[in-house]
Coordinates of C-alpha atoms in Angstrom, one line a residue:
X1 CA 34.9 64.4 -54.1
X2 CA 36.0 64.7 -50.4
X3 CA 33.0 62.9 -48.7
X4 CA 33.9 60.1 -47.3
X5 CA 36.5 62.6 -45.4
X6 CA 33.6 64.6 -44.2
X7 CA 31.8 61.7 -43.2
X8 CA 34.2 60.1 -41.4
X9 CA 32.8 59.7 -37.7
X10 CA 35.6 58.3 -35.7
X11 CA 37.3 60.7 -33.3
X12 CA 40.6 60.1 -31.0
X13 CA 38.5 60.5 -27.9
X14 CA 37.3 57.0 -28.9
X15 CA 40.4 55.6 -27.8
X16 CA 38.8 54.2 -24.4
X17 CA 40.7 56.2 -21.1
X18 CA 41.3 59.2 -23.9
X19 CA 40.4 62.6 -23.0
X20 CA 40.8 66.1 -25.8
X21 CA 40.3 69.5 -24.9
X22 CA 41.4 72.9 -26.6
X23 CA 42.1 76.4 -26.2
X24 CA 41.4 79.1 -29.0
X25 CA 42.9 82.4 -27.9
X26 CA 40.2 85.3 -29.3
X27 CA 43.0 88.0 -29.9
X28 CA 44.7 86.3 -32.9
X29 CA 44.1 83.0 -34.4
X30 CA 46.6 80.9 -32.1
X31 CA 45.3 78.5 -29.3
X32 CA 46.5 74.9 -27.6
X33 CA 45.6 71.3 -27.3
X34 CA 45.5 68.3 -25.2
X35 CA 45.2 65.0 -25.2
X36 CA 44.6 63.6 -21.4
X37 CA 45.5 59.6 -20.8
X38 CA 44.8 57.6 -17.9
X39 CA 47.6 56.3 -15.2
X40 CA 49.8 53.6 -16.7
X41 CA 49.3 55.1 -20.3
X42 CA 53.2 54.5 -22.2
X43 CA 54.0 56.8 -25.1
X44 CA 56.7 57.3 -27.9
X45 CA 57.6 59.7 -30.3
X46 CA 59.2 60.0 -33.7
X47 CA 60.3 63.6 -34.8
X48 CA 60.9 63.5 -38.4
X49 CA 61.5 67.0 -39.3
X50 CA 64.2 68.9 -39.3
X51 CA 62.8 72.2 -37.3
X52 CA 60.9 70.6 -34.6
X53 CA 60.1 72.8 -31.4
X54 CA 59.5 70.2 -28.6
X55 CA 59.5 69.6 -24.6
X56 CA 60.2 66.3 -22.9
X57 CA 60.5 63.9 -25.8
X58 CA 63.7 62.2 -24.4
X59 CA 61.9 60.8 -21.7
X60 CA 59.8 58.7 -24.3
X61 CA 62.5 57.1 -26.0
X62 CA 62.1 53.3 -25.3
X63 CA 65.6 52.8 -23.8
X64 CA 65.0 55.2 -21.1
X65 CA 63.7 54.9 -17.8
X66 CA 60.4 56.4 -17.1
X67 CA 57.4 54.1 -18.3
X68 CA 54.4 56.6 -18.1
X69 CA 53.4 59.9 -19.5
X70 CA 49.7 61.5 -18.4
X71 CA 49.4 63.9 -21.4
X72 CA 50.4 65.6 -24.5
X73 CA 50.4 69.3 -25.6
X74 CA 49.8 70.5 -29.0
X75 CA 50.6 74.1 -29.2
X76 CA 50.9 77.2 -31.6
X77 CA 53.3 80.0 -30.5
X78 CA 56.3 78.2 -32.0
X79 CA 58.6 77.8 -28.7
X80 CA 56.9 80.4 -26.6
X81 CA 53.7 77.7 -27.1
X82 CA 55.7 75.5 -24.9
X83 CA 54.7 77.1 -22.2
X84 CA 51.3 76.0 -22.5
X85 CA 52.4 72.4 -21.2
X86 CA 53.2 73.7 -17.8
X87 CA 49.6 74.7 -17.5
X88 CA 48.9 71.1 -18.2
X89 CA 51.1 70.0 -15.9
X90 CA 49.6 71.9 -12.7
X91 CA 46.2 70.5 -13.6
X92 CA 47.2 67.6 -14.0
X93 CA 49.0 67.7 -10.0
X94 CA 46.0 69.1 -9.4
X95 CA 44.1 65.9 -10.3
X96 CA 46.5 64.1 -8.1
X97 CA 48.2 62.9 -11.2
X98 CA 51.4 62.1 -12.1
X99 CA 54.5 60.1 -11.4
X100 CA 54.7 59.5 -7.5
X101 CA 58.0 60.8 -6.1
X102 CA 57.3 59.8 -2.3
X103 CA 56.4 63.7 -1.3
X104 CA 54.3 64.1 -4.2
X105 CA 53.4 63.4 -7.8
X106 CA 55.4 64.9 -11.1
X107 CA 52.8 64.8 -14.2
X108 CA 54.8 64.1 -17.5
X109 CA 53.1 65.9 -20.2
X110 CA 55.4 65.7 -23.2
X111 CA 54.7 68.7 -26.2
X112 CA 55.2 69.9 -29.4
X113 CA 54.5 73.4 -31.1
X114 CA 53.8 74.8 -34.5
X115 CA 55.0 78.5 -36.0
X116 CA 51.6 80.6 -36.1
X117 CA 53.6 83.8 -34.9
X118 CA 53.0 85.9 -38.4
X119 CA 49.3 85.9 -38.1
X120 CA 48.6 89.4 -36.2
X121 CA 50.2 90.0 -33.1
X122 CA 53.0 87.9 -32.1
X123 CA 53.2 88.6 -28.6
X124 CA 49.8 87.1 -28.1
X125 CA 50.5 83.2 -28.1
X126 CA 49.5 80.1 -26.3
X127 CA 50.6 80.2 -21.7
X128 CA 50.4 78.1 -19.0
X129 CA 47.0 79.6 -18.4
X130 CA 45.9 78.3 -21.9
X131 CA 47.4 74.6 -21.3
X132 CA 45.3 74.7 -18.2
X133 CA 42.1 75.8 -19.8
X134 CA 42.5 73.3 -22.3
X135 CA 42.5 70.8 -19.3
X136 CA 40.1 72.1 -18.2
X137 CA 37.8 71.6 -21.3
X138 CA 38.8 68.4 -21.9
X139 CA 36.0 65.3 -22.7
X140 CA 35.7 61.9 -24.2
X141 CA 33.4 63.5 -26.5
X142 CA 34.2 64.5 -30.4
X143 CA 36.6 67.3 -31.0
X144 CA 35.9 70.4 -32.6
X145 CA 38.0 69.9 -35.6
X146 CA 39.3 73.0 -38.4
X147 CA 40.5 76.3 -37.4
X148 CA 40.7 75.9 -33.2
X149 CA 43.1 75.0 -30.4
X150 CA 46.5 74.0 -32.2
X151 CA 45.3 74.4 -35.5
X152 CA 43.6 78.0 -35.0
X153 CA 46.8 79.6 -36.4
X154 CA 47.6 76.6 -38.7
X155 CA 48.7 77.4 -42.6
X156 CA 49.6 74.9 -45.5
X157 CA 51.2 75.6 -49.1
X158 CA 54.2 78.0 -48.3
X159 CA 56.7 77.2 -50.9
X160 CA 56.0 80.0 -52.7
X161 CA 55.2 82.2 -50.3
X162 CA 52.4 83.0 -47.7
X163 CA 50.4 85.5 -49.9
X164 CA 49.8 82.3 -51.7
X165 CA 49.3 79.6 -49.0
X166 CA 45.9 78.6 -47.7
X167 CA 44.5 77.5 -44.0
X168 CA 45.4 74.7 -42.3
X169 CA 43.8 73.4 -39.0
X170 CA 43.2 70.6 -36.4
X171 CA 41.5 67.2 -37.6
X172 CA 41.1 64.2 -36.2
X173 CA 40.0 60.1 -37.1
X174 CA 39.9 56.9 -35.9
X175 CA 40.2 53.2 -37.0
X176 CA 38.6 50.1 -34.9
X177 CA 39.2 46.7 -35.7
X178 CA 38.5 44.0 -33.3
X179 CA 37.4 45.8 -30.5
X180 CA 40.6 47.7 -31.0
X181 CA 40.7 51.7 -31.7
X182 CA 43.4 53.6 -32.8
X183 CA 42.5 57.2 -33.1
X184 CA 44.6 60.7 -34.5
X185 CA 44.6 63.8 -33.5
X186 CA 46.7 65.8 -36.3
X187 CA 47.1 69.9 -36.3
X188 CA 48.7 70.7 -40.3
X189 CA 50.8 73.7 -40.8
X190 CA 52.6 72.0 -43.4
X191 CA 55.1 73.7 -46.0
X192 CA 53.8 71.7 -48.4
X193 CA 50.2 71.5 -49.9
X194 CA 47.6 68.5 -48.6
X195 CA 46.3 66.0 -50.8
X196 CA 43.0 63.3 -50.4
X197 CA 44.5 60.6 -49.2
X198 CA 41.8 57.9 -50.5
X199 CA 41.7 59.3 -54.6
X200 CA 44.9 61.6 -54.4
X201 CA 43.2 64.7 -55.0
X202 CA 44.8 67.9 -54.3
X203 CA 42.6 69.5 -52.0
X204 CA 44.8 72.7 -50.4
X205 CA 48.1 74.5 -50.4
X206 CA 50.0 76.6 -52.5
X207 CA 48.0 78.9 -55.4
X208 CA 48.5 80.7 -58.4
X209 CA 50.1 83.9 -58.9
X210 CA 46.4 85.1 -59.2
X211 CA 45.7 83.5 -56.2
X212 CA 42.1 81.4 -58.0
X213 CA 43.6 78.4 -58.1
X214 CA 45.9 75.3 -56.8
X215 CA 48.7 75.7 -58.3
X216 CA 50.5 71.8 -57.4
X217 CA 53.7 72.7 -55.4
X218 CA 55.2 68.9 -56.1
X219 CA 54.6 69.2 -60.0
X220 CA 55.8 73.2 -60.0
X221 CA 59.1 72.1 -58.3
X222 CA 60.0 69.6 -60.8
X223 CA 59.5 71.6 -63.7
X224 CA 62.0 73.8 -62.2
X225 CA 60.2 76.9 -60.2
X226 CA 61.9 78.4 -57.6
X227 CA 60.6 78.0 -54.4
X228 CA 60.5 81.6 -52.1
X229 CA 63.5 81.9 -49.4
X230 CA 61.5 79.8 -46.3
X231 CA 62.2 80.7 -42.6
X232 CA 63.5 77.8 -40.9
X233 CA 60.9 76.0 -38.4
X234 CA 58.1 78.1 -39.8
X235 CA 56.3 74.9 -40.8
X236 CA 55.1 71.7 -38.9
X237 CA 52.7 68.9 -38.7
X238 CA 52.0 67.8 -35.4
X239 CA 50.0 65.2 -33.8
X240 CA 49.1 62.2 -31.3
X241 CA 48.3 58.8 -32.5
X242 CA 46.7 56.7 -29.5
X243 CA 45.2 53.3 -29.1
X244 CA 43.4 51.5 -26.3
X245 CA 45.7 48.4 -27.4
X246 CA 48.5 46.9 -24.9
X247 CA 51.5 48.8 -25.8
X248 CA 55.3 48.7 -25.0
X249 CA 57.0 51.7 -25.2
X250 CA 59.2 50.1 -27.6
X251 CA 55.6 49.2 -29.7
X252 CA 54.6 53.0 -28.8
X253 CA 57.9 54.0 -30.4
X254 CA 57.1 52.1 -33.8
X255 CA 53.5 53.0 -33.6
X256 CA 54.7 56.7 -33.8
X257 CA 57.3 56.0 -36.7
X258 CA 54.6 54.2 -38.6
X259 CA 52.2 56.8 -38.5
X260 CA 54.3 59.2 -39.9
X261 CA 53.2 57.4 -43.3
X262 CA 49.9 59.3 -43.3
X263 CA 51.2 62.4 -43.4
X264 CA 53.7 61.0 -46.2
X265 CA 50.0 60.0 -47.9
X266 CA 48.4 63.5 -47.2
X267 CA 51.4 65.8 -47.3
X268 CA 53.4 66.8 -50.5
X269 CA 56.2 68.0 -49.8
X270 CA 56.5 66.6 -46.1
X271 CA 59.3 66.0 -43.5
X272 CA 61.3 69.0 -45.4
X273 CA 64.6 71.1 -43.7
X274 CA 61.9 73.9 -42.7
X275 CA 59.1 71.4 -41.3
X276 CA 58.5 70.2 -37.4
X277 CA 56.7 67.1 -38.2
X278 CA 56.5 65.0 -34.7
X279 CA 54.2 62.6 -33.9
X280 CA 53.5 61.1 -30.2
X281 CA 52.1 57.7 -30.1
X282 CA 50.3 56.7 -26.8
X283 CA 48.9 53.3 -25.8
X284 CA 46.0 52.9 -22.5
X285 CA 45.7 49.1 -22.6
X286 CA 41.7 49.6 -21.5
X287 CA 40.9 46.9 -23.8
X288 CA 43.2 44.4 -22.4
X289 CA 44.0 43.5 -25.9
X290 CA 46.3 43.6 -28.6
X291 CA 46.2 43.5 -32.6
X292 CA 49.9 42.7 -33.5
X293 CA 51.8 45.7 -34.7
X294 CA 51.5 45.1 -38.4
X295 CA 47.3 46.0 -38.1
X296 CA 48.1 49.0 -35.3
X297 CA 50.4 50.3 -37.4
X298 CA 48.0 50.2 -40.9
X299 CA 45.5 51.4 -38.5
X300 CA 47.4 54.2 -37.0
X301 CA 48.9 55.5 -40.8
X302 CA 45.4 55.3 -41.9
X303 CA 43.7 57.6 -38.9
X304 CA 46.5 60.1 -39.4
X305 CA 45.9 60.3 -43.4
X306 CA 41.9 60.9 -42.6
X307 CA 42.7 63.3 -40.4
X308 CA 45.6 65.5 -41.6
X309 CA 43.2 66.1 -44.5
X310 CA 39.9 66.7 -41.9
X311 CA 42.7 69.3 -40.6
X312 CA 42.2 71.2 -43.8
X313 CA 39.1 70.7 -45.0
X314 CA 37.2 71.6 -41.7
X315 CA 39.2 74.8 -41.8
X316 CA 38.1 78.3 -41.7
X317 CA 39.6 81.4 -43.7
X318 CA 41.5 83.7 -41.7
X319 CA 42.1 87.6 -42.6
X320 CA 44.0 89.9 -40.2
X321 CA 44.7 93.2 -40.4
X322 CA 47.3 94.2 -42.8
X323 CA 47.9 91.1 -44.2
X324 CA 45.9 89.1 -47.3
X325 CA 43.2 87.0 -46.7
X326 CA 44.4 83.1 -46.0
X327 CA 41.6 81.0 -48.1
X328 CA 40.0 77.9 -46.8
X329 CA 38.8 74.8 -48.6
X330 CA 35.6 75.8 -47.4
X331 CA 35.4 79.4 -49.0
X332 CA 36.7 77.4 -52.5
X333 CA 33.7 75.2 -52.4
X334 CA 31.3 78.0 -51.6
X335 CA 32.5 79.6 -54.5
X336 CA 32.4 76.9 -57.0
X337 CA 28.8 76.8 -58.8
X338 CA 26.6 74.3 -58.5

C-alpha cells in the first residue's frame, strides 16, 4: 500500500550546495540535525503552530536586513535542544563561515526544536557538543531517515494519550523538474495521526483502547470523543524545504508557507494550539535557474508530503524503562500475516 513511499529515492542532499548530518544521542532516544548551505544561501520561515520553540527566525523575515543564513538546526530537547545550534554555529566559524563583520565572521544558523523530554531521562537532551557533531557528520549523500537525529525521540497520535500514540521519526524527499530540485527534510512529532498522502491511507497515530489497532483521531473527534488534557508545546512538525532554484527571501518566505500544505496532506489534525509546526525554506541558486513560484511551491508541498510520511514509516519502535512500548509502522507490518 505504502510503496511508492518506500521507493521514493530523492533526498534533500540533492539540492546542489546542500549538506545533512545528524546526531543520535545513545542514552535516550533524543539526537539533532542539520542542514549545511553554501555562502549566499537566503532562507525563510513560516511557523504555523501555536507552541513553536525556535532560535533566530526574525532574522529570516523578508523585510529584514540580513540576506544570508549558512544553516538550520533541527533539534529534540524541546528548548534545552536549542542549544544544539550553538554547536553549529562554532563549526561553522570554524569553517571560516559566516556573515563577515570586518574582525571576523558570525554564522547564522537559524533552529527549531521538538518536545521528546518524556522518553527516559529528561536531563539527557541535545548540546552544543551534539550540533557540532552533527556538523561534523554532515554529506551530500542520502540521509538516514526514521528513528535518528531530530526524529530519534519523535512520537505521533497523542490525542488520546501517549500510552496510545505510535513513533514518529525523521524523513526526507525530493522533487526535480527542469533541472530544478526541491528537496525536504521533515522530523514528525505530530499530535495528530499521519496519513499517505498519495491514496489517503491512515498509516500511524493514535490506537485503540486495546492498543491493536488505528483508532482515526479525525473521525473519533467528530463523533464526539474526548480528547486527553495535552501539555502545551508537547507536539511539533518540523522541517527544511530547500531548492537549488534562485530565490528571494521574499520567494523563500512563500516557499516556506506553501510547503506547509504537505504536512496539511500528511497530518490530521495539524497546526493545532499544542503543535510547533515550522518550516524553514532555503534557496542556493547553484543552478542559476528558476521555475516560477507556482511549480517550486507544488514541488516543495509535494517533497514535504513524501517525506512527513517516510518520517513514520522508516521509524523504529521505542521502549524505555518504565514506560509502554511506542509501536512503529514497521513492527505493525511485521505482525500482519502474509
Amino acid at each position: 500500500m505504502h510503496q511508492p513511499l518506500l521507493a521514493h529515492s530523492g533526498h534533500i542532499a540533492q539540492v546542489q550546495g546542500i549538506q545533512v548530518g545528524h546526531h543520535t544521542d545513545p542514552r535516550r532516544p533524543t539526537g539533532c540535525s542539520v542542514v549545511l548551505c553554501p555562502a549566499g544561501t537566503v532562507g525563510g520561515v513560516d511557523v504555523r503552530g501555536a507552541a513553536p520553540g525556535t532560535r533566530e527566525t526574525d532574522l529570516l523575515h523578508p523585510s529584514n536586513l540580513v540576506q544570508e543564513v549558512h544553516g538550520i538546526v533541527l533539534a529534540g530537547g524541546s528548548a534545552w535542544g536549542l542549544d544544539s545550534a550553538t554547536g553549529a554555529v562554532r563549526w561553522l566559524e570554524a569553517q571560516g563561515a559566516g556573515l563577515p563583520i570586518g574582525v571576523g565572521r558570525i554564522p547564522l544558523v537559524p533552529a527549531a526544536v521538538l518536545f521528546d523530554v518524556m522518553l527516559g531521562d529528561m536531563t539527557v537532551r541535545p548540546d552544543a557538543a551534539a550540533g557540532y557533531a552533527a556538523c561534523q557528520a554532515a554529506s551530500s549523500d542520502r540521509p538516514a531517515e526514521g528513528s535518528v537525529g531530530a526524529g530519534a525521540g519523535a512520537v505521533v497520535g497523542k490525542v488520546f494519550g501517549w500510552q496510545r500514540a505510535m513513533k514518529g521519526g525523521i524523513g526526507t524527499a525530493s522533487v526535480t523538474v527542469h533541472g530544478v530540485t526541491v528537496g525536504a527534510l521533515v522530523a514528525c512529532n505530530a499530535l495528530g495521526d499521519v496519513y499517505n498522502p498519495f491514496n489517503g491511507a491512515l498509516i500511524a497515530g493514535a490506537r485503540t483502547a486495546d492498543g491493536n489497532a488505528l483508532l482515526n483521531t479525525r473521525d473519533a473527534l467528530l463523533r464526539g470523543e474526548e480528547a486527553q488534557p495535552i501539555l502545551a508545546g508537547s507536539n511539533t512538525t518540523i522541517g527544511v524545504v530547500a531548492t537549488d532554484a534562485i530565490l528571494t527571501k521574499a520567494q523563500a518566505h512563500r516557499l516556506a508557507v506553501t510547503a506547509h500544505d504537505g504536512l496539511a496532506r500528511t497530518i490530521n489534525p495539524v497546526h493545532t494550539l499544542s503543535d510547533g509546526d515550522t518550516l524553514f525554506a532555503l534557496g542556493t541558486g547553484h543552478t542559476g535557474k528558476t521555475l516560477g513560484m507556482m511549480t517550486l511551491s507544488t514541488m516543495a508541498a509535494e517533497a514535504v508530503a513524501i517525506a512527513t510520511a517516510r518520517a513514520v514509516l522508516l521509524a523504529q519502535s521505542v521502549s524505555v524503562p518504565g514506560q509502554a512500548p511506542l509501536p512503529s509502522w514497521q513492527d505493525w507490518q511485521r505482525q500482519t500475516p502474509a
